[in-house]
PDB file of C-alpha atoms and ligand atoms in Angstrom:
ATOM      1  CA  MET A   1      14.632  19.463  25.371  1.00  0.00           C
ATOM      2  CA  SER A   2      15.287  20.388  21.707  1.00  0.00           C
ATOM      3  CA  SER A   3      13.937  23.555  20.061  1.00  0.00           C
ATOM      4  CA  ASN A   4      11.490  21.517  17.943  1.00  0.00           C
ATOM      5  CA  THR A   5       9.897  19.824  20.963  1.00  0.00           C
ATOM      6  CA  PRO A   6       6.165  20.178  20.234  1.00  0.00           C
ATOM      7  CA  ARG A   7       4.023  22.027  22.756  1.00  0.00           C
ATOM      8  CA  ILE A   8       0.997  19.841  23.409  1.00  0.00           C
ATOM      9  CA  ALA A   9      -2.515  20.750  24.531  1.00  0.00           C
ATOM     10  CA  ILE A  10      -4.885  18.030  25.732  1.00  0.00           C
ATOM     11  CA  VAL A  11      -8.616  18.483  25.340  1.00  0.00           C
ATOM     12  CA  GLY A  12     -10.857  16.457  27.661  1.00  0.00           C
ATOM     13  CA  VAL A  13      -8.040  16.588  30.200  1.00  0.00           C
ATOM     14  CA  ALA A  14     -10.271  15.446  33.081  1.00  0.00           C
ATOM     15  CA  GLY A  15     -11.453  12.319  31.222  1.00  0.00           C
ATOM     16  CA  ARG A  16     -10.105   8.768  31.500  1.00  0.00           C
ATOM     17  CA  MET A  17      -7.816   9.196  28.490  1.00  0.00           C
ATOM     18  CA  GLY A  18      -7.133  12.888  29.185  1.00  0.00           C
ATOM     19  CA  ARG A  19      -5.628  12.164  32.605  1.00  0.00           C
ATOM     20  CA  THR A  20      -3.516   9.324  31.204  1.00  0.00           C
ATOM     21  CA  LEU A  21      -2.338  11.578  28.369  1.00  0.00           C
ATOM     22  CA  VAL A  22      -1.061  14.135  30.889  1.00  0.00           C
ATOM     23  CA  ALA A  23       1.073  11.426  32.484  1.00  0.00           C
ATOM     24  CA  ALA A  24       2.299  10.201  29.078  1.00  0.00           C
ATOM     25  CA  VAL A  25       3.375  13.695  27.945  1.00  0.00           C
ATOM     26  CA  GLU A  26       5.128  14.247  31.265  1.00  0.00           C
ATOM     27  CA  GLN A  27       7.076  10.992  30.767  1.00  0.00           C
ATOM     28  CA  ASP A  28       8.205  11.970  27.269  1.00  0.00           C
ATOM     29  CA  ALA A  29      11.381  14.057  27.125  1.00  0.00           C
ATOM     30  CA  GLN A  30      10.616  15.104  23.537  1.00  0.00           C
ATOM     31  CA  ALA A  31       7.191  16.612  24.195  1.00  0.00           C
ATOM     32  CA  ARG A  32       6.052  19.445  26.453  1.00  0.00           C
ATOM     33  CA  LEU A  33       2.669  19.796  28.111  1.00  0.00           C
ATOM     34  CA  ALA A  34       1.385  23.303  27.378  1.00  0.00           C
ATOM     35  CA  ALA A  35      -2.344  23.325  28.185  1.00  0.00           C
ATOM     36  CA  GLY A  36      -5.312  21.247  29.337  1.00  0.00           C
ATOM     37  CA  ILE A  37      -8.896  21.952  28.328  1.00  0.00           C
ATOM     38  CA  VAL A  38     -12.010  20.827  30.210  1.00  0.00           C
ATOM     39  CA  ALA A  39     -15.644  21.048  29.075  1.00  0.00           C
ATOM     40  CA  PRO A  40     -17.168  24.552  29.079  1.00  0.00           C
ATOM     41  CA  GLY A  41     -18.602  25.372  32.511  1.00  0.00           C
ATOM     42  CA  SER A  42     -16.814  22.432  34.168  1.00  0.00           C
ATOM     43  CA  SER A  43     -16.190  22.748  37.911  1.00  0.00           C
ATOM     44  CA  LEU A  44     -12.631  21.570  37.146  1.00  0.00           C
ATOM     45  CA  LYS A  45     -11.759  24.795  35.310  1.00  0.00           C
ATOM     46  CA  GLU A  46      -8.609  26.242  36.949  1.00  0.00           C
ATOM     47  CA  ALA A  47      -7.730  22.885  38.550  1.00  0.00           C
ATOM     48  CA  ASP A  48      -4.059  21.977  38.159  1.00  0.00           C
ATOM     49  CA  VAL A  49      -3.855  19.413  35.327  1.00  0.00           C
ATOM     50  CA  GLY A  50      -1.090  17.528  37.164  1.00  0.00           C
ATOM     51  CA  GLU A  51      -3.348  17.127  40.169  1.00  0.00           C
ATOM     52  CA  LEU A  52      -6.194  15.930  37.912  1.00  0.00           C
ATOM     53  CA  ALA A  53      -3.828  13.237  36.645  1.00  0.00           C
ATOM     54  CA  GLY A  54      -2.691  12.291  40.152  1.00  0.00           C
ATOM     55  CA  LEU A  55       0.846  13.573  39.515  1.00  0.00           C
ATOM     56  CA  GLY A  56       0.894  16.521  41.921  1.00  0.00           C
ATOM     57  CA  LYS A  57       1.036  20.182  40.861  1.00  0.00           C
ATOM     58  CA  LEU A  58       2.473  20.929  37.410  1.00  0.00           C
ATOM     59  CA  GLY A  59       1.611  24.641  37.422  1.00  0.00           C
ATOM     60  CA  ILE A  60      -0.766  24.368  34.433  1.00  0.00           C
ATOM     61  CA  GLN A  61      -4.346  25.373  35.163  1.00  0.00           C
ATOM     62  CA  ALA A  62      -7.164  23.776  33.148  1.00  0.00           C
ATOM     63  CA  VAL A  63      -9.058  26.201  30.902  1.00  0.00           C
ATOM     64  CA  ASP A  64     -12.470  25.717  29.310  1.00  0.00           C
ATOM     65  CA  SER A  65     -11.823  27.143  25.840  1.00  0.00           C
ATOM     66  CA  LEU A  66      -9.159  26.672  23.176  1.00  0.00           C
ATOM     67  CA  THR A  67      -9.200  30.391  22.392  1.00  0.00           C
ATOM     68  CA  SER A  68      -7.656  31.255  25.739  1.00  0.00           C
ATOM     69  CA  VAL A  69      -4.561  29.100  25.001  1.00  0.00           C
ATOM     70  CA  VAL A  70      -4.363  29.557  21.215  1.00  0.00           C
ATOM     71  CA  ASP A  71      -0.789  30.920  21.261  1.00  0.00           C
ATOM     72  CA  GLU A  72       0.512  28.320  23.705  1.00  0.00           C
ATOM     73  CA  PHE A  73       0.393  25.028  21.782  1.00  0.00           C
ATOM     74  CA  ASP A  74       1.422  23.411  18.474  1.00  0.00           C
ATOM     75  CA  VAL A  75      -0.437  20.074  18.581  1.00  0.00           C
ATOM     76  CA  LEU A  76      -3.863  19.355  20.086  1.00  0.00           C
ATOM     77  CA  ILE A  77      -4.583  15.822  21.329  1.00  0.00           C
ATOM     78  CA  ASP A  78      -8.331  15.151  21.450  1.00  0.00           C
ATOM     79  CA  PHE A  79     -10.023  12.091  22.997  1.00  0.00           C
ATOM     80  CA  THR A  80     -13.562  13.387  23.612  1.00  0.00           C
ATOM     81  CA  THR A  81     -16.763  13.022  21.560  1.00  0.00           C
ATOM     82  CA  PRO A  82     -17.355  13.332  17.796  1.00  0.00           C
ATOM     83  CA  ARG A  83     -19.041  16.770  17.860  1.00  0.00           C
ATOM     84  CA  VAL A  84     -16.483  18.318  20.225  1.00  0.00           C
ATOM     85  CA  THR A  85     -13.630  16.853  18.175  1.00  0.00           C
ATOM     86  CA  LEU A  86     -14.961  18.228  14.866  1.00  0.00           C
ATOM     87  CA  ASP A  87     -15.425  21.711  16.344  1.00  0.00           C
ATOM     88  CA  ASN A  88     -11.854  21.568  17.648  1.00  0.00           C
ATOM     89  CA  LEU A  89     -10.620  20.439  14.229  1.00  0.00           C
ATOM     90  CA  ALA A  90     -12.264  23.497  12.614  1.00  0.00           C
ATOM     91  CA  PHE A  91     -10.493  25.636  15.236  1.00  0.00           C
ATOM     92  CA  CYS A  92      -7.135  23.991  14.442  1.00  0.00           C
ATOM     93  CA  ALA A  93      -7.671  24.526  10.694  1.00  0.00           C
ATOM     94  CA  GLU A  94      -8.367  28.202  11.286  1.00  0.00           C
ATOM     95  CA  HIS A  95      -5.362  28.727  13.552  1.00  0.00           C
ATOM     96  CA  GLY A  96      -2.662  26.640  11.839  1.00  0.00           C
ATOM     97  CA  LYS A  97      -2.507  23.913  14.511  1.00  0.00           C
ATOM     98  CA  ARG A  98      -1.834  20.174  14.217  1.00  0.00           C
ATOM     99  CA  MET A  99      -4.004  17.485  15.730  1.00  0.00           C
ATOM    100  CA  VAL A 100      -4.082  13.912  17.036  1.00  0.00           C
ATOM    101  CA  ILE A 101      -7.631  12.524  17.257  1.00  0.00           C
ATOM    102  CA  GLY A 102      -8.409   9.381  19.239  1.00  0.00           C
ATOM    103  CA  THR A 103     -12.157   9.954  19.523  1.00  0.00           C
ATOM    104  CA  THR A 104     -14.234   7.038  18.185  1.00  0.00           C
ATOM    105  CA  GLY A 105     -17.843   6.651  17.066  1.00  0.00           C
ATOM    106  CA  LEU A 106     -17.820   9.190  14.202  1.00  0.00           C
ATOM    107  CA  GLY A 107     -20.664   8.564  11.734  1.00  0.00           C
ATOM    108  CA  ASP A 108     -20.368   8.735   7.934  1.00  0.00           C
ATOM    109  CA  ASP A 109     -21.322  12.438   7.747  1.00  0.00           C
ATOM    110  CA  GLU A 110     -18.895  13.260  10.537  1.00  0.00           C
ATOM    111  CA  LEU A 111     -16.079  11.475   8.702  1.00  0.00           C
ATOM    112  CA  ILE A 112     -16.828  13.545   5.586  1.00  0.00           C
ATOM    113  CA  GLU A 113     -16.698  16.693   7.734  1.00  0.00           C
ATOM    114  CA  LEU A 114     -13.359  15.545   9.178  1.00  0.00           C
ATOM    115  CA  ASP A 115     -11.898  14.937   5.703  1.00  0.00           C
ATOM    116  CA  GLY A 116     -12.987  18.430   4.691  1.00  0.00           C
ATOM    117  CA  HIS A 117     -10.326  19.941   6.979  1.00  0.00           C
ATOM    118  CA  CYS A 118      -7.417  17.671   6.053  1.00  0.00           C
ATOM    119  CA  ASP A 119      -6.031  19.911   3.337  1.00  0.00           C
ATOM    120  CA  ARG A 120      -5.239  22.477   6.036  1.00  0.00           C
ATOM    121  CA  VAL A 121      -4.375  20.397   9.112  1.00  0.00           C
ATOM    122  CA  PRO A 122      -1.684  17.749   9.623  1.00  0.00           C
ATOM    123  CA  LEU A 123      -3.851  15.186  11.429  1.00  0.00           C
ATOM    124  CA  VAL A 124      -3.373  11.697  12.865  1.00  0.00           C
ATOM    125  CA  PHE A 125      -6.759  10.007  13.282  1.00  0.00           C
ATOM    126  CA  ALA A 126      -6.842   6.443  14.604  1.00  0.00           C
ATOM    127  CA  PRO A 127      -9.395   4.487  16.625  1.00  0.00           C
ATOM    128  CA  ASN A 128      -6.567   2.778  18.468  1.00  0.00           C
ATOM    129  CA  MET A 129      -3.174   4.329  19.131  1.00  0.00           C
ATOM    130  CA  SER A 130      -1.453   1.302  20.650  1.00  0.00           C
ATOM    131  CA  VAL A 131       1.578  -0.128  18.856  1.00  0.00           C
ATOM    132  CA  GLY A 132       0.326  -3.676  19.528  1.00  0.00           C
ATOM    133  CA  VAL A 133      -3.074  -3.110  17.914  1.00  0.00           C
ATOM    134  CA  ASN A 134      -1.488  -1.541  14.870  1.00  0.00           C
ATOM    135  CA  LEU A 135       0.831  -4.512  14.481  1.00  0.00           C
ATOM    136  CA  THR A 136      -2.230  -6.761  14.935  1.00  0.00           C
ATOM    137  CA  LEU A 137      -3.893  -4.996  11.975  1.00  0.00           C
ATOM    138  CA  LYS A 138      -0.921  -6.000   9.872  1.00  0.00           C
ATOM    139  CA  LEU A 139      -1.174  -9.641  11.078  1.00  0.00           C
ATOM    140  CA  LEU A 140      -4.900  -9.638  10.271  1.00  0.00           C
ATOM    141  CA  LYS A 141      -4.225  -8.566   6.712  1.00  0.00           C
ATOM    142  CA  THR A 142      -1.838 -11.505   6.256  1.00  0.00           C
ATOM    143  CA  ALA A 143      -4.269 -13.956   7.879  1.00  0.00           C
ATOM    144  CA  ALA A 144      -7.258 -12.736   5.871  1.00  0.00           C
ATOM    145  CA  GLN A 145      -5.381 -12.997   2.603  1.00  0.00           C
ATOM    146  CA  ALA A 146      -4.286 -16.562   3.411  1.00  0.00           C
ATOM    147  CA  LEU A 147      -7.547 -17.888   4.894  1.00  0.00           C
ATOM    148  CA  GLY A 148     -10.512 -15.700   4.113  1.00  0.00           C
ATOM    149  CA  ASP A 149     -11.640 -17.172   0.830  1.00  0.00           C
ATOM    150  CA  GLU A 150     -10.806 -20.772   1.841  1.00  0.00           C
ATOM    151  CA  GLY A 151     -13.973 -21.480   3.809  1.00  0.00           C
ATOM    152  CA  TYR A 152     -13.004 -19.767   7.067  1.00  0.00           C
ATOM    153  CA  ASP A 153     -15.749 -17.857   8.891  1.00  0.00           C
ATOM    154  CA  ILE A 154     -14.600 -14.508  10.270  1.00  0.00           C
ATOM    155  CA  GLU A 155     -15.933 -12.978  13.495  1.00  0.00           C
ATOM    156  CA  VAL A 156     -14.726  -9.977  15.512  1.00  0.00           C
ATOM    157  CA  ILE A 157     -15.301 -10.039  19.285  1.00  0.00           C
ATOM    158  CA  GLU A 158     -14.551  -7.051  21.488  1.00  0.00           C
ATOM    159  CA  ALA A 159     -14.857  -6.216  25.192  1.00  0.00           C
ATOM    160  CA  HIS A 160     -14.657  -2.852  26.974  1.00  0.00           C
ATOM    161  CA  HIS A 161     -15.474  -1.212  30.317  1.00  0.00           C
ATOM    162  CA  ARG A 162     -19.078  -0.473  31.299  1.00  0.00           C
ATOM    163  CA  HIS A 163     -18.793   3.298  30.565  1.00  0.00           C
ATOM    164  CA  LYS A 164     -17.999   3.028  26.844  1.00  0.00           C
ATOM    165  CA  VAL A 165     -20.694   4.807  24.803  1.00  0.00           C
ATOM    166  CA  ASP A 166     -20.166   3.515  21.237  1.00  0.00           C
ATOM    167  CA  ALA A 167     -20.370  -0.039  19.860  1.00  0.00           C
ATOM    168  CA  PRO A 168     -18.799  -1.930  18.255  1.00  0.00           C
ATOM    169  CA  SER A 169     -15.532  -0.246  19.206  1.00  0.00           C
ATOM    170  CA  GLY A 170     -13.702   1.829  16.606  1.00  0.00           C
ATOM    171  CA  THR A 171     -10.887  -0.729  16.806  1.00  0.00           C
ATOM    172  CA  ALA A 172     -13.243  -3.653  16.095  1.00  0.00           C
ATOM    173  CA  LEU A 173     -14.619  -1.782  13.070  1.00  0.00           C
ATOM    174  CA  LYS A 174     -11.093  -1.020  11.873  1.00  0.00           C
ATOM    175  CA  MET A 175     -10.168  -4.711  12.227  1.00  0.00           C
ATOM    176  CA  GLY A 176     -13.278  -5.638  10.249  1.00  0.00           C
ATOM    177  CA  GLU A 177     -12.389  -3.086   7.569  1.00  0.00           C
ATOM    178  CA  VAL A 178      -8.821  -4.383   7.227  1.00  0.00           C
ATOM    179  CA  VAL A 179     -10.092  -7.963   6.845  1.00  0.00           C
ATOM    180  CA  ALA A 180     -12.850  -6.920   4.411  1.00  0.00           C
ATOM    181  CA  ASP A 181     -10.457  -4.827   2.293  1.00  0.00           C
ATOM    182  CA  SER A 182      -7.968  -7.703   2.125  1.00  0.00           C
ATOM    183  CA  LEU A 183     -10.753  -9.930   0.739  1.00  0.00           C
ATOM    184  CA  ASN A 184     -12.306  -7.367  -1.601  1.00  0.00           C
ATOM    185  CA  ARG A 185     -15.437  -7.380   0.528  1.00  0.00           C
ATOM    186  CA  ASN A 186     -17.371  -4.285   1.578  1.00  0.00           C
ATOM    187  CA  LEU A 187     -17.904  -4.110   5.342  1.00  0.00           C
ATOM    188  CA  LYS A 188     -21.126  -2.118   4.870  1.00  0.00           C
ATOM    189  CA  GLU A 189     -22.504  -5.035   2.848  1.00  0.00           C
ATOM    190  CA  HIS A 190     -20.958  -7.988   4.697  1.00  0.00           C
ATOM    191  CA  GLY A 191     -20.752  -6.733   8.307  1.00  0.00           C
ATOM    192  CA  VAL A 192     -23.349  -8.335  10.635  1.00  0.00           C
ATOM    193  CA  PHE A 193     -23.822  -6.348  13.843  1.00  0.00           C
ATOM    194  CA  GLU A 194     -26.797  -8.093  15.392  1.00  0.00           C
ATOM    195  CA  ARG A 195     -28.107 -11.652  15.581  1.00  0.00           C
ATOM    196  CA  VAL A 196     -31.289 -12.215  17.495  1.00  0.00           C
ATOM    197  CA  GLY A 197     -34.236 -14.626  17.273  1.00  0.00           C
ATOM    198  CA  GLN A 198     -34.714 -16.751  14.132  1.00  0.00           C
ATOM    199  CA  CYS A 199     -31.888 -15.065  12.241  1.00  0.00           C
ATOM    200  CA  GLY A 200     -30.916 -18.188  10.262  1.00  0.00           C
ATOM    201  CA  PRO A 201     -27.428 -19.603   9.627  1.00  0.00           C
ATOM    202  CA  ARG A 202     -24.497 -17.332   8.815  1.00  0.00           C
ATOM    203  CA  SER A 203     -23.532 -16.735   5.189  1.00  0.00           C
ATOM    204  CA  ASP A 204     -20.039 -17.550   3.918  1.00  0.00           C
ATOM    205  CA  LYS A 205     -18.885 -14.003   3.388  1.00  0.00           C
ATOM    206  CA  GLU A 206     -20.348 -12.232   6.390  1.00  0.00           C
ATOM    207  CA  ILE A 207     -18.074 -10.715   9.025  1.00  0.00           C
ATOM    208  CA  GLY A 208     -19.834 -10.875  12.383  1.00  0.00           C
ATOM    209  CA  PHE A 209     -19.320  -8.537  15.349  1.00  0.00           C
ATOM    210  CA  ALA A 210     -19.991  -9.276  19.015  1.00  0.00           C
ATOM    211  CA  THR A 211     -19.704  -6.761  21.847  1.00  0.00           C
ATOM    212  CA  VAL A 212     -19.122  -7.209  25.589  1.00  0.00           C
ATOM    213  CA  ARG A 213     -19.478  -4.274  28.034  1.00  0.00           C
ATOM    214  CA  ALA A 214     -18.427  -5.040  31.610  1.00  0.00           C
ATOM    215  CA  GLY A 215     -16.574  -3.675  34.618  1.00  0.00           C
ATOM    216  CA  ASP A 216     -13.214  -2.027  34.023  1.00  0.00           C
ATOM    217  CA  ILE A 217     -11.999  -3.904  30.903  1.00  0.00           C
ATOM    218  CA  VAL A 218      -9.591  -1.503  29.158  1.00  0.00           C
ATOM    219  CA  GLY A 219      -9.966  -3.068  25.697  1.00  0.00           C
ATOM    220  CA  GLU A 220      -9.834  -6.597  24.259  1.00  0.00           C
ATOM    221  CA  HIS A 221     -10.233  -7.628  20.617  1.00  0.00           C
ATOM    222  CA  THR A 222     -10.222 -11.053  19.006  1.00  0.00           C
ATOM    223  CA  VAL A 223     -10.611 -11.871  15.334  1.00  0.00           C
ATOM    224  CA  LEU A 224     -11.630 -15.455  14.799  1.00  0.00           C
ATOM    225  CA  PHE A 225     -11.016 -17.423  11.586  1.00  0.00           C
ATOM    226  CA  ALA A 226     -12.928 -20.691  11.979  1.00  0.00           C
ATOM    227  CA  THR A 227     -13.504 -23.647   9.669  1.00  0.00           C
ATOM    228  CA  GLU A 228     -14.315 -27.304  10.128  1.00  0.00           C
ATOM    229  CA  GLY A 229     -11.498 -28.837  12.134  1.00  0.00           C
ATOM    230  CA  GLU A 230      -9.646 -25.742  13.327  1.00  0.00           C
ATOM    231  CA  ARG A 231      -9.791 -22.129  14.288  1.00  0.00           C
ATOM    232  CA  ILE A 232      -7.260 -19.341  14.565  1.00  0.00           C
ATOM    233  CA  GLU A 233      -7.746 -16.501  17.039  1.00  0.00           C
ATOM    234  CA  ILE A 234      -5.741 -13.311  16.787  1.00  0.00           C
ATOM    235  CA  THR A 235      -6.136 -11.428  20.062  1.00  0.00           C
ATOM    236  CA  HIS A 236      -4.951  -8.128  21.474  1.00  0.00           C
ATOM    237  CA  LYS A 237      -5.527  -7.221  25.135  1.00  0.00           C
ATOM    238  CA  ALA A 238      -4.823  -3.762  26.519  1.00  0.00           C
ATOM    239  CA  SER A 239      -4.268  -3.755  30.280  1.00  0.00           C
ATOM    240  CA  SER A 240      -3.607  -0.026  30.726  1.00  0.00           C
ATOM    241  CA  ARG A 241      -4.740   3.164  28.949  1.00  0.00           C
ATOM    242  CA  MET A 242      -1.076   4.158  28.985  1.00  0.00           C
ATOM    243  CA  THR A 243      -0.518   2.131  25.815  1.00  0.00           C
ATOM    244  CA  PHE A 244      -2.993   4.376  23.915  1.00  0.00           C
ATOM    245  CA  ALA A 245      -1.631   7.544  25.534  1.00  0.00           C
ATOM    246  CA  LYS A 246       1.994   6.765  24.686  1.00  0.00           C
ATOM    247  CA  GLY A 247       0.981   6.071  21.080  1.00  0.00           C
ATOM    248  CA  ALA A 248      -0.885   9.391  20.942  1.00  0.00           C
ATOM    249  CA  VAL A 249       2.144  11.328  22.205  1.00  0.00           C
ATOM    250  CA  ARG A 250       4.338   9.535  19.670  1.00  0.00           C
ATOM    251  CA  ALA A 251       1.802  10.541  16.983  1.00  0.00           C
ATOM    252  CA  ALA A 252       1.886  14.159  18.221  1.00  0.00           C
ATOM    253  CA  ARG A 253       5.676  14.290  17.900  1.00  0.00           C
ATOM    254  CA  TRP A 254       5.509  12.702  14.445  1.00  0.00           C
ATOM    255  CA  VAL A 255       2.705  14.925  13.109  1.00  0.00           C
ATOM    256  CA  SER A 256       4.514  18.055  14.276  1.00  0.00           C
ATOM    257  CA  GLU A 257       6.846  17.525  11.303  1.00  0.00           C
ATOM    258  CA  GLN A 258       4.327  16.509   8.609  1.00  0.00           C
ATOM    259  CA  PRO A 259       2.547  18.551   5.928  1.00  0.00           C
ATOM    260  CA  ALA A 260      -1.259  18.863   5.998  1.00  0.00           C
ATOM    261  CA  GLY A 261      -3.094  15.569   5.429  1.00  0.00           C
ATOM    262  CA  ARG A 262      -4.891  12.742   7.194  1.00  0.00           C
ATOM    263  CA  TYR A 263      -2.614  10.055   8.598  1.00  0.00           C
ATOM    264  CA  ASP A 264      -3.145   7.015  10.822  1.00  0.00           C
ATOM    265  CA  MET A 265      -0.995   5.057  13.269  1.00  0.00           C
ATOM    266  CA  GLN A 266       0.265   2.789  10.485  1.00  0.00           C
ATOM    267  CA  ASP A 267       1.887   5.926   9.001  1.00  0.00           C
ATOM    268  CA  VAL A 268       3.279   7.015  12.372  1.00  0.00           C
ATOM    269  CA  LEU A 269       4.799   3.587  13.023  1.00  0.00           C
ATOM    270  CA  GLY A 270       6.037   3.077   9.452  1.00  0.00           C
ATOM    271  CA  LEU A 271       3.870  -0.066   9.035  1.00  0.00           C
ATOM    272  CA  THR A 272       2.324   0.947   5.685  1.00  0.00           C
TER     273      THR A 272
HETATM  274  P1  NAD B   1     -14.277  10.145  29.062  1.00  0.00           P
HETATM  275  O1  NAD B   1     -15.760  10.361  29.047  1.00  0.00           O
HETATM  276  O2  NAD B   1     -13.639   9.634  30.313  1.00  0.00           O
HETATM  277  O3  NAD B   1     -13.535  11.532  28.688  1.00  0.00           O
HETATM  278  C1  NAD B   1     -14.006  12.483  27.768  1.00  0.00           C
HETATM  279  C2  NAD B   1     -13.777  13.852  28.389  1.00  0.00           C
HETATM  280  O4  NAD B   1     -14.081  14.877  27.428  1.00  0.00           O
HETATM  281  C3  NAD B   1     -14.692  14.114  29.609  1.00  0.00           C
HETATM  282  O5  NAD B   1     -13.882  14.486  30.716  1.00  0.00           O
HETATM  283  C4  NAD B   1     -15.559  15.298  29.152  1.00  0.00           C
HETATM  284  O6  NAD B   1     -15.860  16.192  30.203  1.00  0.00           O
HETATM  285  C5  NAD B   1     -14.621  15.960  28.140  1.00  0.00           C
HETATM  286  N1  NAD B   1     -15.311  16.907  27.255  1.00  0.00           N
HETATM  287  C6  NAD B   1     -16.571  16.826  26.737  1.00  0.00           C
HETATM  288  N2  NAD B   1     -16.829  17.931  26.008  1.00  0.00           N
HETATM  289  C7  NAD B   1     -15.734  18.718  26.078  1.00  0.00           C
HETATM  290  C8  NAD B   1     -15.402  20.000  25.525  1.00  0.00           C
HETATM  291  N3  NAD B   1     -16.268  20.686  24.753  1.00  0.00           N
HETATM  292  N4  NAD B   1     -14.171  20.511  25.781  1.00  0.00           N
HETATM  293  C9  NAD B   1     -13.288  19.837  26.557  1.00  0.00           C
HETATM  294  N5  NAD B   1     -13.550  18.629  27.109  1.00  0.00           N
HETATM  295  C10 NAD B   1     -14.754  18.077  26.860  1.00  0.00           C
HETATM  296  O7  NAD B   1     -13.966   9.197  27.842  1.00  0.00           O
HETATM  297  P2  NAD B   1     -12.622   8.351  27.537  1.00  0.00           P
HETATM  298  O8  NAD B   1     -12.766   6.958  28.056  1.00  0.00           O
HETATM  299  O9  NAD B   1     -11.422   9.163  27.918  1.00  0.00           O
HETATM  300  O10 NAD B   1     -12.722   8.221  25.935  1.00  0.00           O
HETATM  301  C11 NAD B   1     -12.802   9.375  25.113  1.00  0.00           C
HETATM  302  C12 NAD B   1     -12.805   8.939  23.643  1.00  0.00           C
HETATM  303  O11 NAD B   1     -11.549   8.333  23.317  1.00  0.00           O
HETATM  304  C13 NAD B   1     -13.883   7.896  23.291  1.00  0.00           C
HETATM  305  O12 NAD B   1     -14.363   8.176  21.984  1.00  0.00           O
HETATM  306  C14 NAD B   1     -13.096   6.584  23.290  1.00  0.00           C
HETATM  307  O13 NAD B   1     -13.688   5.576  22.498  1.00  0.00           O
HETATM  308  C15 NAD B   1     -11.794   7.053  22.708  1.00  0.00           C
HETATM  309  N6  NAD B   1     -10.630   6.193  22.957  1.00  0.00           N
HETATM  310  C16 NAD B   1      -9.756   6.061  21.927  1.00  0.00           C
HETATM  311  C17 NAD B   1      -8.582   5.339  22.095  1.00  0.00           C
HETATM  312  C18 NAD B   1      -7.572   5.307  20.969  1.00  0.00           C
HETATM  313  O14 NAD B   1      -6.494   4.675  21.124  1.00  0.00           O
HETATM  314  N7  NAD B   1      -7.839   5.975  19.836  1.00  0.00           N
HETATM  315  C19 NAD B   1      -8.315   4.712  23.318  1.00  0.00           C
HETATM  316  C20 NAD B   1      -9.244   4.860  24.369  1.00  0.00           C
HETATM  317  C21 NAD B   1     -10.390   5.626  24.178  1.00  0.00           C
END
């Protein structure tokens, strides 16, 4: 392990992503797991984070506050909820820490609050950390530029497990944004998030979103470009949370060497 191996803390360590992140850090020779944080008052406080992740004892006990481990980590990985994430970002700004944020569902005001800290924190913020999705975003840009203004209707369809709390997914919104930006359209104006009853035919420029919530689906996204006579579907399917977790650990290693600023996975992967 080299001397610049970042020490990583994982917040939400008992969650679906948190447990997978523990396994991903443990698999990465260039990152070191330093701390795991559970929700305040959680019965899992003091549990061994390795045991939470099904890996056996790692000798790191979960804590329920960042303050108690402030001197032990360099980069915080946070996949929790918008409010928790923003409070943790303020903590990182105050204490000179770096951050990787995977939390989705931030509203407009919350995004402004997030940006307010970026002059002090090197931060990777991305609704989807998988390499495949980030390559897909690049493919979508090419497809939108070639097809979008040539009479092709564009729809984004996503599916996730039954526990997901926000919709459409952050990844679906990001895909819609990439397509809209490539076509000089504004997603706030052209995004259609609900069709019900006598809603009339679609307009040429709208970008429609459809959401499926069922069972244990890890994450599936399709962007459809359809016209008379043909359609193109660009699809990404995640079959394991490990793809997001590995991307997040890669982002943590990368951001440990960056100056303050807001970055995304396209920056981490050199796809910009
Ligand atoms: P989850 O509910 O399983 O896990 C969240 C965890 O955060 C829970 O264990 C909860 O107890 C914990 N938590 C809540 N408040 C806390 C606090 N104050 N301190 C510490 N821990 C706290 O959810 P999940 O499926 O792991 O998803 C979490 C987030 O990550 C969601 O926003 C989801 O959309 C997002 N996500 C992003 C990506 C990506 O690649 N960016 C991939 C998957 C999921």
